[in-house]
Each structure stands twice: as structure tokens, then as C-alpha cells.
XYZ file of C-alpha atoms in Angstrom:
431
model
C -30.536 -61.073 17.088
C -28.312 -57.344 16.131
C -29.480 -54.354 13.845
C -25.633 -54.704 12.545
C -26.589 -57.274 11.763
C -29.575 -56.683 9.639
C -28.308 -55.667 6.333
C -26.053 -58.890 5.969
C -29.870 -60.429 5.251
C -30.520 -58.367 1.477
C -28.054 -60.909 -0.117
C -30.208 -64.661 1.945
C -33.248 -63.245 0.360
C -31.040 -62.119 -3.282
C -30.049 -65.668 -2.846
C -33.665 -66.967 -2.790
C -35.155 -64.612 -5.662
C -32.656 -65.786 -7.970
C -32.785 -69.741 -6.840
C -36.813 -69.906 -7.230
C -37.217 -67.932 -10.436
C -35.979 -70.364 -12.417
C -39.620 -70.749 -14.465
C -39.300 -66.631 -16.030
C -38.743 -66.714 -19.281
C -36.688 -63.486 -19.490
C -34.634 -62.057 -16.932
C -34.441 -58.693 -15.657
C -31.135 -57.365 -14.901
C -30.013 -54.708 -11.971
C -26.541 -53.868 -13.435
C -26.034 -52.131 -9.923
C -27.178 -55.179 -7.343
C -25.030 -58.324 -6.904
C -25.724 -61.092 -8.512
C -26.257 -64.210 -7.129
C -22.533 -66.033 -8.418
C -21.464 -62.682 -6.753
C -23.365 -63.570 -3.679
C -22.324 -67.474 -3.217
C -18.228 -67.027 -3.744
C -18.071 -64.152 -0.651
C -17.920 -64.254 1.960
C -19.431 -60.450 3.354
C -22.664 -62.358 0.105
C -22.475 -66.215 2.275
C -23.144 -64.388 5.720
C -25.398 -62.842 4.446
C -27.089 -65.836 3.859
C -26.799 -67.689 6.557
C -27.161 -64.668 8.849
C -31.121 -64.823 7.001
C -30.381 -68.912 7.880
C -30.422 -68.115 11.697
C -34.269 -65.408 10.910
C -35.894 -67.850 8.825
C -35.025 -70.910 11.362
C -35.876 -68.817 14.623
C -37.871 -66.096 14.235
C -42.129 -65.060 12.571
C -45.264 -67.847 12.999
C -43.848 -69.067 9.745
C -40.661 -70.416 11.148
C -39.401 -73.176 11.820
C -38.862 -73.090 15.344
C -42.654 -71.237 16.458
C -43.497 -74.099 13.995
C -41.571 -76.932 15.514
C -42.421 -76.360 19.115
C -46.237 -75.279 17.969
C -46.801 -78.857 15.880
C -45.350 -80.318 19.027
C -47.044 -79.374 22.039
C -51.293 -79.322 20.085
C -49.842 -83.138 19.686
C -48.203 -83.937 22.761
C -51.504 -82.419 25.574
C -48.554 -79.470 25.941
C -50.747 -76.934 25.118
C -54.101 -75.699 23.582
C -56.154 -73.636 20.869
C -57.376 -70.647 22.716
C -58.294 -69.868 19.478
C -60.809 -72.029 17.098
C -60.779 -69.420 14.812
C -57.375 -71.021 14.398
C -58.456 -72.910 11.533
C -54.739 -75.361 11.434
C -54.132 -74.799 15.342
C -57.382 -76.177 15.821
C -57.339 -79.445 13.416
C -53.666 -79.699 15.353
C -55.618 -80.410 19.012
C -58.152 -82.467 17.522
C -54.964 -84.569 15.650
C -55.686 -87.994 13.370
C -58.062 -87.346 10.214
C -58.282 -83.376 10.912
C -54.289 -83.296 10.553
C -54.225 -83.221 6.312
C -51.749 -81.722 3.320
C -53.064 -78.773 3.845
C -52.224 -78.053 7.183
C -50.304 -74.800 7.364
C -48.749 -75.355 10.709
C -47.079 -78.185 9.047
C -46.614 -77.034 6.006
C -44.375 -74.565 7.668
C -42.112 -76.671 9.307
C -41.385 -79.084 5.328
C -40.887 -75.782 4.267
C -39.156 -73.793 5.944
C -36.626 -76.218 6.497
C -36.745 -77.642 3.755
C -35.371 -74.358 3.376
C -33.008 -73.928 5.601
C -31.299 -77.386 4.400
C -31.055 -75.609 0.403
C -29.735 -71.712 1.971
C -27.802 -74.072 3.781
C -25.892 -76.792 1.166
C -24.477 -73.029 -0.412
C -23.377 -71.716 2.072
C -21.220 -74.636 3.241
C -20.789 -75.955 -0.581
C -19.245 -72.283 -1.749
C -17.379 -70.526 1.841
C -15.664 -74.071 0.998
C -13.844 -72.586 -1.942
C -12.906 -69.088 0.071
C -9.194 -68.021 0.934
C -9.207 -67.203 4.792
C -9.845 -70.956 5.857
C -10.479 -69.187 9.097
C -13.920 -67.214 8.386
C -15.400 -70.402 6.161
C -14.693 -72.045 9.368
C -17.307 -70.143 10.273
C -19.431 -70.000 7.459
C -19.512 -73.485 7.818
C -20.048 -74.765 10.835
C -22.546 -71.884 12.142
C -24.315 -73.218 8.950
C -24.053 -76.662 9.633
C -26.455 -76.006 12.745
C -29.401 -74.647 10.843
C -29.595 -77.251 8.140
C -28.999 -80.130 11.062
C -31.226 -78.572 13.016
C -33.179 -78.150 10.057
C -32.131 -82.318 9.474
C -33.429 -83.181 12.702
C -37.363 -81.410 12.359
C -37.683 -83.873 9.752
C -37.092 -86.168 11.111
C -38.843 -86.343 13.979
C -41.832 -85.131 12.040
C -41.761 -87.868 9.009
C -41.822 -91.598 8.421
C -39.240 -90.342 5.786
C -37.791 -87.160 5.070
C -36.369 -86.073 1.120
C -32.891 -87.695 0.413
C -31.750 -83.775 -1.282
C -33.028 -80.789 -2.138
C -34.174 -80.637 -5.679
C -37.389 -81.991 -8.290
C -38.610 -85.494 -8.234
C -36.672 -86.307 -4.826
C -36.601 -89.623 -3.896
C -36.770 -91.084 -0.058
C -34.673 -91.428 3.394
C -35.883 -93.077 6.907
C -35.919 -90.857 9.685
C -33.810 -92.658 11.103
C -31.038 -92.191 7.224
C -32.230 -88.106 8.697
C -30.669 -88.542 11.460
C -27.415 -90.431 10.167
C -27.201 -87.178 7.894
C -28.164 -84.488 10.227
C -25.234 -86.210 12.561
C -22.866 -86.143 9.200
C -23.486 -82.466 9.263
C -22.150 -81.706 11.961
C -19.011 -84.198 12.105
C -17.984 -82.431 9.114
C -18.167 -78.774 10.700
C -16.161 -80.534 13.772
C -14.059 -81.703 11.523
C -13.802 -78.009 9.462
C -13.728 -75.888 12.225
C -10.501 -77.933 14.387
C -8.243 -77.868 11.331
C -9.332 -73.759 11.430
C -10.107 -72.019 14.153
C -13.573 -69.985 13.631
C -12.733 -66.393 13.202
C -13.096 -63.601 15.682
C -14.092 -60.817 12.743
C -16.619 -63.994 11.488
C -18.250 -64.392 14.962
C -17.845 -60.273 15.389
C -20.598 -60.297 12.157
C -23.461 -62.333 13.407
C -26.096 -62.171 15.223
C -24.911 -63.267 19.382
C -25.796 -66.234 21.355
C -24.924 -68.912 19.918
C -21.748 -71.299 20.937
C -21.230 -73.125 17.792
C -18.588 -75.557 19.255
C -21.088 -76.907 22.068
C -23.940 -76.453 19.534
C -22.583 -78.997 17.270
C -21.898 -81.544 20.190
C -25.007 -81.105 21.950
C -27.272 -81.496 18.361
C -24.518 -84.624 17.411
C -26.144 -86.767 20.620
C -29.719 -85.602 20.559
C -29.865 -86.711 17.111
C -27.289 -89.293 17.773
C -29.997 -90.767 20.828
C -32.510 -90.091 17.907
C -31.000 -92.825 16.098
C -30.663 -95.448 18.600
C -26.137 -94.672 18.855
C -26.137 -94.269 22.569
C -22.127 -94.464 23.307
C -21.712 -91.904 20.038
C -24.695 -90.357 21.946
C -23.138 -89.867 25.170
C -19.575 -89.812 23.430
C -20.994 -86.809 22.697
C -22.525 -85.164 24.614
C -19.274 -85.339 27.181
C -18.024 -82.859 24.402
C -20.184 -79.913 26.040
C -19.729 -77.867 27.850
C -22.670 -77.974 30.443
C -21.656 -74.025 32.221
C -22.245 -72.651 28.154
C -25.272 -70.531 26.637
C -26.414 -70.733 23.634
C -29.686 -68.999 22.763
C -31.294 -67.192 19.521
C -31.727 -63.581 20.835
C -33.489 -61.470 19.697
C -34.460 -57.608 19.042
C -36.834 -53.990 18.440
C -36.821 -56.042 14.432
C -37.034 -59.810 14.864
C -39.348 -60.456 18.282
C -38.979 -63.646 19.925
C -41.709 -65.343 18.420
C -43.169 -67.376 20.982
C -44.220 -63.964 23.185
C -44.865 -62.272 19.779
C -47.992 -64.594 18.511
C -48.676 -66.510 21.735
C -47.164 -64.945 25.297
C -48.586 -60.898 24.282
C -51.887 -62.015 22.168
C -53.307 -64.870 24.912
C -55.178 -66.011 21.549
C -52.800 -68.792 19.247
C -51.739 -71.400 21.991
C -50.924 -71.754 26.049
C -49.760 -74.889 28.599
C -52.481 -76.969 28.926
C -52.525 -76.885 32.635
C -50.419 -76.906 35.424
C -49.200 -80.137 35.676
C -48.060 -79.146 31.618
C -50.627 -80.961 30.136
C -48.747 -84.177 32.063
C -51.098 -87.344 33.774
C -50.520 -90.363 35.592
C -47.075 -90.799 37.309
C -45.620 -88.500 34.953
C -47.720 -85.412 37.087
C -45.078 -83.296 38.882
C -43.459 -83.675 41.914
C -44.896 -81.295 44.090
C -42.840 -78.392 44.571
C -41.260 -78.942 41.544
C -39.255 -75.551 40.050
C -39.782 -76.186 37.107
C -43.695 -75.486 36.974
C -43.708 -72.169 37.809
C -40.343 -71.200 35.739
C -42.599 -72.823 32.736
C -45.689 -71.431 33.261
C -46.900 -68.099 35.795
C -50.943 -68.634 36.568
C -53.263 -64.931 35.447
C -56.407 -66.132 35.337
C -55.212 -69.699 33.145
C -52.470 -70.930 33.101
C -49.543 -68.555 30.871
C -46.474 -69.725 29.220
C -43.913 -68.167 30.855
C -40.120 -68.944 30.874
C -38.904 -68.783 27.066
C -41.762 -66.929 25.873
C -41.606 -64.988 28.466
C -40.493 -61.472 26.763
C -40.093 -59.628 23.417
C -36.131 -59.871 23.990
C -35.990 -63.382 25.885
C -33.833 -64.920 24.318
C -35.165 -68.735 23.393
C -32.093 -71.842 24.126
C -30.943 -73.811 20.941
C -30.824 -76.740 23.481
C -31.068 -77.048 26.948
C -27.709 -77.659 29.023
C -30.496 -80.398 30.932
C -30.924 -82.283 27.518
C -27.702 -82.428 27.716
C -27.258 -84.646 30.712
C -30.793 -86.246 30.132
C -29.125 -86.959 26.708
C -26.163 -88.575 29.163
C -28.639 -90.711 31.346
C -30.662 -91.830 28.739
C -27.509 -93.553 27.298
C -26.496 -95.153 30.307
C -29.786 -96.855 31.166
C -30.197 -98.222 27.034
C -26.499 -99.805 26.318
C -26.174 -103.422 25.717
C -24.617 -103.320 28.874
C -27.061 -100.939 31.468
C -25.340 -98.558 33.726
C -28.011 -97.692 36.061
C -25.611 -96.052 38.799
C -24.780 -94.118 36.038
C -28.029 -92.696 34.605
C -29.318 -92.962 38.304
C -26.468 -89.868 38.685
C -27.214 -87.941 36.698
C -30.851 -88.501 36.570
C -30.283 -87.106 39.648
C -28.445 -84.499 38.780
C -31.791 -82.263 36.627
C -33.430 -83.601 40.036
C -31.804 -81.634 42.216
C -30.654 -78.939 40.194
C -31.161 -75.325 41.993
C -32.012 -72.437 39.800
C -29.165 -70.534 40.626
C -26.243 -73.561 39.479
C -28.477 -73.856 35.523
C -27.666 -71.432 33.639
C -31.019 -70.068 32.254
C -32.471 -70.739 35.760
C -34.356 -73.844 34.697
C -33.988 -75.956 38.335
C -35.876 -78.764 40.109
C -35.016 -78.009 43.170
C -36.290 -82.115 44.856
C -35.102 -84.088 46.806
C -32.547 -87.148 45.007
C -33.735 -90.163 44.045
C -32.895 -92.954 46.153
C -33.293 -96.630 46.053
C -32.202 -99.292 43.703
C -34.573 -98.615 40.075
C -35.540 -101.170 37.215
C -33.712 -100.527 34.247
C -37.527 -99.451 33.409
C -38.252 -98.142 36.554
C -35.457 -95.126 35.557
C -36.195 -94.490 31.082
C -39.469 -94.205 33.287
C -38.336 -91.636 35.128
C -36.005 -89.819 32.613
C -38.406 -90.167 29.385
C -40.672 -88.211 32.676
C -38.155 -85.445 33.574
C -37.736 -85.006 30.458
C -40.527 -83.768 30.104
C -40.464 -81.499 32.488
C -36.867 -80.240 31.950
C -37.145 -79.805 28.286
C -41.350 -78.459 28.314
C -41.931 -76.161 24.728
C -38.345 -77.667 23.337
C -40.307 -78.453 20.064
C -38.594 -82.722 21.305
C -41.571 -84.298 23.457
C -43.475 -86.330 20.104
C -39.828 -87.843 19.647
C -39.219 -88.482 23.132
C -43.317 -90.689 23.632
C -42.369 -93.174 20.712
C -38.504 -93.834 22.059
C -40.258 -94.455 25.483
C -43.785 -96.116 24.471
C -45.704 -94.248 25.817
C -49.586 -94.945 24.684
C -51.048 -94.149 21.250
C -53.511 -92.451 22.901
C -51.341 -89.469 24.741
C -50.661 -87.722 21.152
C -52.731 -86.606 18.872
C -51.215 -88.076 16.096
C -47.653 -90.603 15.730
C -46.871 -89.189 12.471
C -47.370 -86.569 9.917
C -48.785 -85.823 6.525
C -45.989 -85.213 3.642
C -47.605 -81.171 2.393
C -50.269 -81.393 -0.366
C -47.256 -79.169 -2.587
C -45.143 -81.612 -1.930
C -46.387 -84.798 -3.006
C -47.924 -82.397 -5.771
C -45.098 -81.521 -7.799
C -43.051 -85.095 -6.557
C -44.490 -88.185 -7.482
C -41.483 -90.337 -5.178
C -43.631 -88.674 -2.557
C -44.454 -91.848 0.318
C -48.002 -92.530 1.378
C -49.156 -91.166 4.572
C -49.880 -93.022 8.309
C -52.536 -94.082 8.283
C -52.469 -92.239 12.581
């Protein structure tokens, strides 16, 4: 993130302080400080909150991005824990009953996602009242991206997710959660269709995120996860695959994978050169994505999007969107296996030079006749390689009916912080 954006983050912290201090009996006001009302009624204050959303999601060990990659990777055998002293990561590797409501990695995803939804709602609801509708459109769309990502993360890891934010909230199914993320995105797309995002807003947020393409890419992702294949295909076709959308980093806001894992070699690393894949899912010899994502330095180490302090991390990969198309074609009520194979081969034959992020398998095209199941098996294999360390594999393993023995848990228990304070918290899953 650019340093000049840091002045806005204080507004996000102010809002957090006000929102979570309601139990205090006395209030001491600083006449020189902004009030919560000032933050939520001004373009400057709301910009600070939405910049804070991005910072809280995409940086630090407690951020949702890093915690989700770790939670997903250790659970699905993409990653291993390097240091036995990291108790929470070690318990994720052990899996099963060793993962309980005290796990701090789990809590980072749960609490971080719920906090992001809370702050995003404040931006979305209050930006609609601003007189500058083009600036408001940018605020709503940017905040909606992080709200959708937060809901999507909750829906990937838990069987049921909160219906809202507040005390004693009820819970909805995870599929309803994915549909709620889609509804958030649809609202944002409608807003920016009516009022184009102003250049002044774009200049006041961290560079890197392509808002319209990201909204459509996330819509395609969550429609796929919800089993709405026609919608997934339509949304995927709306994404410009030549464009990049990234979380950017600087000296104040470091790439969390590099900061916590790559530079220290003390937390997580790839399980092996096969990215933890086994059997028919082991990458083909010569798959150029292996040296992109890993480097061998005595042991297998993180490369790719965790390679450096300032390495940008994609919000989504163009390859994911192509693979969504392939899967959507293959899973339609009347499967279109020809189109599914065509889209899959775009990933199989893609070179690093033709991919916006340099991710390319550079393999010969798949030829011949495939059944629906054979194509789905190949799509799963290439999703596992193309989207390594993207935080999506656990959802893929369920959707493609991979053996339960290949993952450490199927769904996760609810953090004790939630269970102790909300009587509506569902029962924990057995596995």
C-alpha cells in the first residue's frame, strides 16, 4: 500500500474504538478529535475505514488473508508446520479433535472476517448518503469486495455462518452465506453501473485492485461454490482476463507470507515439490507452475506470491476464472464437455509469458474423449496446482468429493469467543 494512504487508517481505528467501547460507563471526549459520526458521514472518514478494511484483511499474521492461507494449506496438505513451538499450526496439521475453539488461526479468520463485515456495512450504508455519488460508488464497491471476501471465508470453513453482526445473531447455511456474498457484489455492480467510480476515489485508496473485474471474479467464485453454474459462467465471462487485481505492499505494510513464513522459515512451507498432491493429482513432469510456486533450498520453500517483501498477492488469478468456466460447463444440467475441455486446455497450455502474473503450466494440450467425471478430475488437479496457496483448496476438495482422509478436517469448530457469547452458536461438526 502507498504510504500516503496511511493517513486514512486512523479513521478506521477510531471507528473500531467507538464501536467496541459501548460497555464503558463514562465517555471522555477529545474536542480536537473526530467523532464516530464525523467518520461515518464524511467522504474522508469513510475512505479511512475502507482503506483500513484492506489493511486488516491483507496484512499481518492475524489478517484474514494470511490466516486463511495457513488454515487451508495445513488442513489440505499443501503446507507443513516448520516449528513444533507453533502450537496452533501444529494442531491444524494434526487435525481432528486437536483443532478446537481455542485455535488462534481459526479465530483470526472468524473474528477478522466478522470485523470486516461490520466495518464494510458502515461504509456501504453511510456512503449512500454522500452527495458525490461517483465517490460514493467507489466507497461502496471497494468495501463490498472485502465484505464478500469475508463472508466467503466464513462460508468456506464453517457449516453455518452468522446472519449478521451483533449480539445473539442467528446463523444461516454456508450456501446462503455464499449467496449473501453474491448479493453484496450485485449491489456494488448496480451502484457502479449507475454512477462510475470517480478518479478522486481511486487516487485515495491503495493501488492495485481492479474493482469491476474483482467484483465479477468473486461473483463467479461464489456462484460456483453455491452450485449456481449458469451464474458462475456469466460472471466469469464478464472478467477481463488480461487485467491484474492485487494487494500491494510497501515498507509499512509487508507481504504477510514473506514477512511471517518465507523470510523466517519458521512457520509454514510447502509440504513437498508435488504441492502435497498424491496419485493421479501429482503435477505432470515439466509443469512450469512448480518452479513458480516453489524453490528448493535444501528443502522445498515458498516462492511465487510469497517470494519478497513487496511481492503483490492476487485478489484472484485469471487462471481461476478460466477454471471456473471449465467447471461450470462440465457441471451444467446438460454438460458441455467440449467447451469444458477447451477452457481447461487454456490452463494446461498457458505459458508464463501469456499470463498476467506469470503462472503457466506450459504443457501439451489434453486430447481425446473424456467423460464428465474424467474432466472434473482433471479440473480439480489443475485447480490444485494453478491456485496453490490461494486458500481455496478445502472448498475444492469437498466439491470434487475428494477422500476425507486427504484432509485434516472437513469443517471447523466455532471459536469459544463466539460460543461463550452467543447462545445461537451451532453445534460443532464431528470432523
